[in-house]
Coordinates of C-alpha atoms in Angstrom, one line a residue:
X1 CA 64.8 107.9 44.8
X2 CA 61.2 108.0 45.2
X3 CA 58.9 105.4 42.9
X4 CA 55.2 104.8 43.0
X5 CA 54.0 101.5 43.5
X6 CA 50.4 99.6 44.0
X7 CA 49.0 98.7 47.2
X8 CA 49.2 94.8 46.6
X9 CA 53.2 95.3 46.2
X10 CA 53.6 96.7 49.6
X11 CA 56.4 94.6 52.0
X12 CA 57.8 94.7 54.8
X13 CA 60.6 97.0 55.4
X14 CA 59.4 99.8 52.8
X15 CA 59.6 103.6 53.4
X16 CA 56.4 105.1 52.5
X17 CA 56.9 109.0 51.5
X18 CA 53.3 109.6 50.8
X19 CA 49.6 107.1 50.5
X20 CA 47.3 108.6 47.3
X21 CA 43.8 107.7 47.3
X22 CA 40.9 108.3 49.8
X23 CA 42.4 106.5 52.7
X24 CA 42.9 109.4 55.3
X25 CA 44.1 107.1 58.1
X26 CA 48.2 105.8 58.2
X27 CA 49.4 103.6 61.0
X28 CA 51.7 106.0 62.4
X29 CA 49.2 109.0 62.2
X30 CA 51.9 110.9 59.6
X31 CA 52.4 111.2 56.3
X32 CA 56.0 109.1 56.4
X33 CA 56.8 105.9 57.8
X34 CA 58.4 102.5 57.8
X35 CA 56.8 99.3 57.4
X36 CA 57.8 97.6 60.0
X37 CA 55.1 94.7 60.2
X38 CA 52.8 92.3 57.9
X39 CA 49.8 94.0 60.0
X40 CA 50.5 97.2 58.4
X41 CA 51.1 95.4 55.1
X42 CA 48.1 94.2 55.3
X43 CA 46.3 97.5 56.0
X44 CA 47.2 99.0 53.2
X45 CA 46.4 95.7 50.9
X46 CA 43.1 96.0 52.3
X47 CA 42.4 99.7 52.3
X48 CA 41.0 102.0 49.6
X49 CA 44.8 103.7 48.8
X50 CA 45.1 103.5 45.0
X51 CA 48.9 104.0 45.5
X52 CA 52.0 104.1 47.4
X53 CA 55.3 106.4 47.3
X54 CA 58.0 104.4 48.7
X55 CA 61.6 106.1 49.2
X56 CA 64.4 103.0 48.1
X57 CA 67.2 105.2 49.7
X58 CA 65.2 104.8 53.1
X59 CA 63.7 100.9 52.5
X60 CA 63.6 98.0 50.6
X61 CA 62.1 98.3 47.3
X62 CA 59.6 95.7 45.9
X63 CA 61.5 92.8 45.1
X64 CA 63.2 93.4 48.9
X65 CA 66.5 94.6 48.3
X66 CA 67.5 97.8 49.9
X67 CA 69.8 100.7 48.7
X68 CA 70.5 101.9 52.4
X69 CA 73.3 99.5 54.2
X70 CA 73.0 101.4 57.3
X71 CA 69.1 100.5 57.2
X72 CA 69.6 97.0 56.8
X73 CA 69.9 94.5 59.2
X74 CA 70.1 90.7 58.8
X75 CA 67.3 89.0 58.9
X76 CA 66.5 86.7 62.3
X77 CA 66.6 83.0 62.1
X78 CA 63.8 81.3 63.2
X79 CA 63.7 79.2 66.1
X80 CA 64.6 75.6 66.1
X81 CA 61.1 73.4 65.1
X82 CA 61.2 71.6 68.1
X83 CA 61.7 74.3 70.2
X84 CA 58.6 75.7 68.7
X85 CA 56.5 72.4 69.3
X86 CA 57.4 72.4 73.1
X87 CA 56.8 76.0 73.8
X88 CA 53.3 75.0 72.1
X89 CA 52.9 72.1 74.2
X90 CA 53.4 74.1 77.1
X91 CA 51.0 76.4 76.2
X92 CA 48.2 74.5 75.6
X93 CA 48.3 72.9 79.5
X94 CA 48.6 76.6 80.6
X95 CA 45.5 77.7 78.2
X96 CA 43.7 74.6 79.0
X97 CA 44.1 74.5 82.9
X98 CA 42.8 78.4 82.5
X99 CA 39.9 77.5 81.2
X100 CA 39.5 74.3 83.2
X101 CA 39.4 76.9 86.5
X102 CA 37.6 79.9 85.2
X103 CA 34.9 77.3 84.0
X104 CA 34.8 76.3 88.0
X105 CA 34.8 79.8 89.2
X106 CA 31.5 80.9 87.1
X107 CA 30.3 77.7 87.9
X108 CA 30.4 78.4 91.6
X109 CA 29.2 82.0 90.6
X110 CA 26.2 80.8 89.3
X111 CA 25.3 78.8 92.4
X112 CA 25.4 81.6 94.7
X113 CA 29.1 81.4 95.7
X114 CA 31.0 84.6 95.8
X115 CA 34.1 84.0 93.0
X116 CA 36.7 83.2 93.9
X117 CA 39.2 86.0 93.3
X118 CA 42.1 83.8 94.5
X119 CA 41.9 81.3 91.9
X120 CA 41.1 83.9 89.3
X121 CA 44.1 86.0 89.8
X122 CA 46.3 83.2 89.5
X123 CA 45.1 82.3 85.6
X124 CA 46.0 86.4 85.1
X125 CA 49.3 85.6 86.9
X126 CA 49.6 82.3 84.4
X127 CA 48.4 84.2 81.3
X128 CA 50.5 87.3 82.2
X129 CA 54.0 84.8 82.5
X130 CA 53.1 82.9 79.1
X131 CA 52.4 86.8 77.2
X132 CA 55.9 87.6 77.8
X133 CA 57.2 84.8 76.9
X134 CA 55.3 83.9 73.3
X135 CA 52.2 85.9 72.9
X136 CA 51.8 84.8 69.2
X137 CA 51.6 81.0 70.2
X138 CA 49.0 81.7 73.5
X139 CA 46.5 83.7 71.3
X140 CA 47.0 81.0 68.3
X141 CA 46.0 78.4 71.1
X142 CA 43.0 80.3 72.0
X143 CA 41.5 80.0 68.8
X144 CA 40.7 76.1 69.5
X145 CA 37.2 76.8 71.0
X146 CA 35.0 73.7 71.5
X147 CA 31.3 74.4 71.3
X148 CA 31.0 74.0 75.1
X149 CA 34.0 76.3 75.7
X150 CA 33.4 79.4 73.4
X151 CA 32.6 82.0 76.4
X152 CA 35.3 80.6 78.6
X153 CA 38.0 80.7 75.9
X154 CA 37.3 83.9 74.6
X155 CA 37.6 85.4 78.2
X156 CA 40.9 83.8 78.3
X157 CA 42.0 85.6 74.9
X158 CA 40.2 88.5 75.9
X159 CA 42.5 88.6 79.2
X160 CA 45.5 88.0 77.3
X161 CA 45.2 90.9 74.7
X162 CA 44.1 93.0 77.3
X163 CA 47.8 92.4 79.2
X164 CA 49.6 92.6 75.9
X165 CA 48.0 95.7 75.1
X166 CA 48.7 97.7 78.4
X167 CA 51.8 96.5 78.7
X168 CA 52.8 98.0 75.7
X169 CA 50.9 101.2 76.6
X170 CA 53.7 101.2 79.6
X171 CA 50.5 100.6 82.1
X172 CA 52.1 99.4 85.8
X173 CA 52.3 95.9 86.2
X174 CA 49.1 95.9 89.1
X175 CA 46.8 97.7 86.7
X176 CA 47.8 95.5 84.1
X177 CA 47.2 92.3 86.6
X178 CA 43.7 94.3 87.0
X179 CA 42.5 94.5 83.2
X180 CA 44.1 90.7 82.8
X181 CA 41.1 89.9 85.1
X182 CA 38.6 91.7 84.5
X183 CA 39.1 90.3 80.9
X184 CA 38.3 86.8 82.2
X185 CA 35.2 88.2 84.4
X186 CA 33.9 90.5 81.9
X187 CA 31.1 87.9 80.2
X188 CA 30.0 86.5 83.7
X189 CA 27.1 87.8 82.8
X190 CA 26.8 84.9 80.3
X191 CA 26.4 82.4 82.6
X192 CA 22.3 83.7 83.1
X193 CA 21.9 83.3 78.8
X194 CA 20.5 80.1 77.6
X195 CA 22.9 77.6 76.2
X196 CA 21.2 77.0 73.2
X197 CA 21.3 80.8 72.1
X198 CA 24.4 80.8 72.9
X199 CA 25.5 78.1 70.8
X200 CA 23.3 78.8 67.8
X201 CA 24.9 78.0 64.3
X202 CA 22.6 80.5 62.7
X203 CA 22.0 83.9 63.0
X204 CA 19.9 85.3 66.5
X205 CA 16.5 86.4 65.9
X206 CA 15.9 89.9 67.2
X207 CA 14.1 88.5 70.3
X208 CA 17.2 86.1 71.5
X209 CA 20.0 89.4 70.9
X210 CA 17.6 91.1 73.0
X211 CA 18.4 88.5 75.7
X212 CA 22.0 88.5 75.0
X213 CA 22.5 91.8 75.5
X214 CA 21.6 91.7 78.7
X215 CA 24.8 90.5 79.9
X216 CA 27.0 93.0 80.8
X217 CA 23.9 94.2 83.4
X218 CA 23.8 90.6 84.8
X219 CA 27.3 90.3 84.8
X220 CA 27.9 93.3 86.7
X221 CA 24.9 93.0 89.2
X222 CA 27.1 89.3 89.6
X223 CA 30.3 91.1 90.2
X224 CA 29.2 94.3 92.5
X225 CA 27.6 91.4 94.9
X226 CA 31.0 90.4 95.5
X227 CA 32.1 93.5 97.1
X228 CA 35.3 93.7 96.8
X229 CA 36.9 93.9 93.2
X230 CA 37.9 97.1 91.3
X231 CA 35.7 100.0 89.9
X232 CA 37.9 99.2 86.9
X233 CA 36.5 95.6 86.6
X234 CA 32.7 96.4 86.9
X235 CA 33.4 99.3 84.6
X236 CA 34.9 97.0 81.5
X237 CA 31.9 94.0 82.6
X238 CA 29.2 96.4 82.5
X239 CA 30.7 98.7 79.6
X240 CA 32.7 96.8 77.2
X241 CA 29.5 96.7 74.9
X242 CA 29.0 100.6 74.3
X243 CA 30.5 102.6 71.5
X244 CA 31.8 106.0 70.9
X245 CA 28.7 106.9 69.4
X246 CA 26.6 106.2 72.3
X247 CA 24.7 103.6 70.4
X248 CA 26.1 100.6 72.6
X249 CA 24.5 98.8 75.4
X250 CA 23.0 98.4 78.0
X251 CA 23.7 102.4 78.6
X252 CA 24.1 103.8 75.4
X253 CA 26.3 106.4 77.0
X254 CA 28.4 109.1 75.1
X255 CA 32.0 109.0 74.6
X256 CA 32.9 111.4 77.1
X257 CA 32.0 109.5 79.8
X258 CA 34.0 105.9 78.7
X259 CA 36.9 105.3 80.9
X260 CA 40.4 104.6 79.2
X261 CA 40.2 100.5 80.2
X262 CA 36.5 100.2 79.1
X263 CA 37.4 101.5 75.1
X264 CA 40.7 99.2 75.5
X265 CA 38.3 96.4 76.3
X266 CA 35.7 97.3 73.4
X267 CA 38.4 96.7 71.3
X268 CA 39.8 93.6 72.8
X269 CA 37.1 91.9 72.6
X270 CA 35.4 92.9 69.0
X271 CA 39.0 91.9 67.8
X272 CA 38.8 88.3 69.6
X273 CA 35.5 87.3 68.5
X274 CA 35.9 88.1 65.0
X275 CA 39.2 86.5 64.2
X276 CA 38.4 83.4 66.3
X277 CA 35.8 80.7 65.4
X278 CA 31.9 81.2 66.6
X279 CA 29.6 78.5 66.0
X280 CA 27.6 80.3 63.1
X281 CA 30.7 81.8 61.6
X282 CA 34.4 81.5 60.1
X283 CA 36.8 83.8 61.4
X284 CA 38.0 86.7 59.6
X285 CA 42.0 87.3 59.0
X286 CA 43.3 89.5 61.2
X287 CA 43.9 91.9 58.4
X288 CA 40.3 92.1 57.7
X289 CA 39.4 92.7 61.0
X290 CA 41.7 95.5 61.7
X291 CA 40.2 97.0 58.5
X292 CA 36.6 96.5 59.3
X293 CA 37.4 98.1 62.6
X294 CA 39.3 101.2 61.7
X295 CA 36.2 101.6 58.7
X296 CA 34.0 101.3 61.8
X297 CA 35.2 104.5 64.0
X298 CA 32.3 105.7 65.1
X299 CA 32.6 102.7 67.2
X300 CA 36.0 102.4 68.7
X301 CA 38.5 104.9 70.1
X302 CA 40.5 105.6 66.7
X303 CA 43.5 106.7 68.3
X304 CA 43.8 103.7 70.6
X305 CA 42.9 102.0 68.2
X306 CA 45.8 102.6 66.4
X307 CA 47.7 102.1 69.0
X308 CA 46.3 98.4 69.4
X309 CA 47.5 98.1 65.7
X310 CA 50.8 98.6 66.5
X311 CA 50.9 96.4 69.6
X312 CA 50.3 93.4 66.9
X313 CA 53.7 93.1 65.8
X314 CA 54.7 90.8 63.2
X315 CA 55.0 87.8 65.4
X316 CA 51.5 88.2 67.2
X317 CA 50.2 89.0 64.1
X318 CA 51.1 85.3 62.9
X319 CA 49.7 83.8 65.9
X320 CA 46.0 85.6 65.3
X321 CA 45.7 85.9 61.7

């Protein structure tokens, strides 16, 4: 049986048949799927769809019960409360010890000292180990940003969606070590902008996002002194700022000629800075930032995208919202 609901009844563990309305875009890229996530539930809340045909002999139906038995499956009992508070526990000392030693690395950067890629790699090694583990509570963690620590925590996060998201692109493990660190490198550049611009509670004036944008270009004159790191880490420093319009900086180059990493990275790192806190702004849900996102195309890689979506599952989701 097939009935038409609203977009604000949609739940988890619905079949959709069919989406009406002017929202040409589905999560799976086809006209029938499963819910299978409150990031796709909250898509569709916050879309432009004026309504939903769900099949009940396929998924649950909106008050959640299901006419399919061989669909259903019983639902998963969360972990024990303390267990919870402990892994959290442990995960702050791993986020805070990051940010402790990436904070010394671009300090030594900025006095003339070569980074030091040793110490770096090990946080990616750190971050990499606590992703597999409980990727909802490490991004929830990096949302605790001190005013001091905004640039160095968001490299973290950055670092640590950037894993999560090529790991579940099936990326090899070394590449994936490789976009973990250039994640934490990729705002270097940073370290040459003023603290007080930086830090403002108000919006910049068109003078001081002039100087900010300079930082992929600083960052990646910082990086190619060093000599010895990946194409595929000065590409995502000097590149994560462009779009697929060509209206990005510092290049403004086309589509055509953004590597694979650098539009994973784009996304990345608009995702974290939106949904975490800045000093002259709240963050946005993660459903709201998704949706800004996908209405903002001409910027992003749709298709990966999409595929970005999908690597939020329900739990992560939790963690970032």
């Amino acid at each position: 049986m097939v009935k038409r609901i609203e977009r604000h009844e949609a739940r988890v563990g619905m079949f959709i048949e069919s989406l009406e309305g002017a929202w040409q875009d589905n999560p799976f890229g086809q006209r029938r799927f499963l819910l299978r996530s409150e990031t796709e539930v909250d898509l569709i809340k916050n879309s432009r769809i004026t309504g939903i045909y769900i099949n009940l002999a396929k998924g649950v139906d909106v008050d959640g019960s299901s006419r399919s038995f061989a669909n259903s499956s019983p639902p998963r009992s969360p972990p024990p409360r303390k267990a919870l508070l402990d892994e959290r526990r442990a995960t702050v000392k791993i986020v805070q010890a990051s940010v402790k030693r990436l904070e010394t690395a671009f300090k030594e950067s900025r006095s003339g000292e070569p980074i030091n890629i040793e110490s770096v790699s090990e946080i990616v090694g750190d971050i990499s180990t606590q992703i597999g583990s409980s990727p909802a509570i490490l991004l929830d963690i990096t949302r605790l940003k001190s005013k001091d620590k905004v640039t160095f925590v968001h490299s973290v996060a950055v670092s640590a969606l950037l894993v999560h998201f090529a790991r579940h692109l099936h990326f090899e493990e070394p590449l994936v070590r490789v976009l973990g660190f250039a994640g934490l490198v990729h705002d270097i550049g940073k370290l040459a902008i003023p603290t007080a611009i930086l830090n403002k509670a108000s919006v910049l004036t068109a003078e001081e996002r002039k100087i900010v944008m300079q930082h992929p270009a600083i960052g990646h004159d910082i990086l190619k002194r060093q000599g010895n790191l990946p194409g595929v880490v000065l590409d995502i420093c000097r590149h994560h700022h462009e779009r697929m319009n060509g209206k990005g900086y510092p290049d403004g180059i086309p589509a055509g000629e953004l590597s694979i990493y650098v539009r994973m990275s784009a996304i990345c790192d608009v995702y974290e800075a939106v949904t975490s806190v800045r000093p002259y702004k709240k963050p946005w849900s993660s459903a709201t930032a998704l949706s800004w996102m996908l209405q903002h195309g001409d910027h992003f890689d749709t298709q990966l995208l999409w595929k970005f979506i999908l690597s939020l599952d329900s739990e992560l989701t939790r963690g970032v919202a």
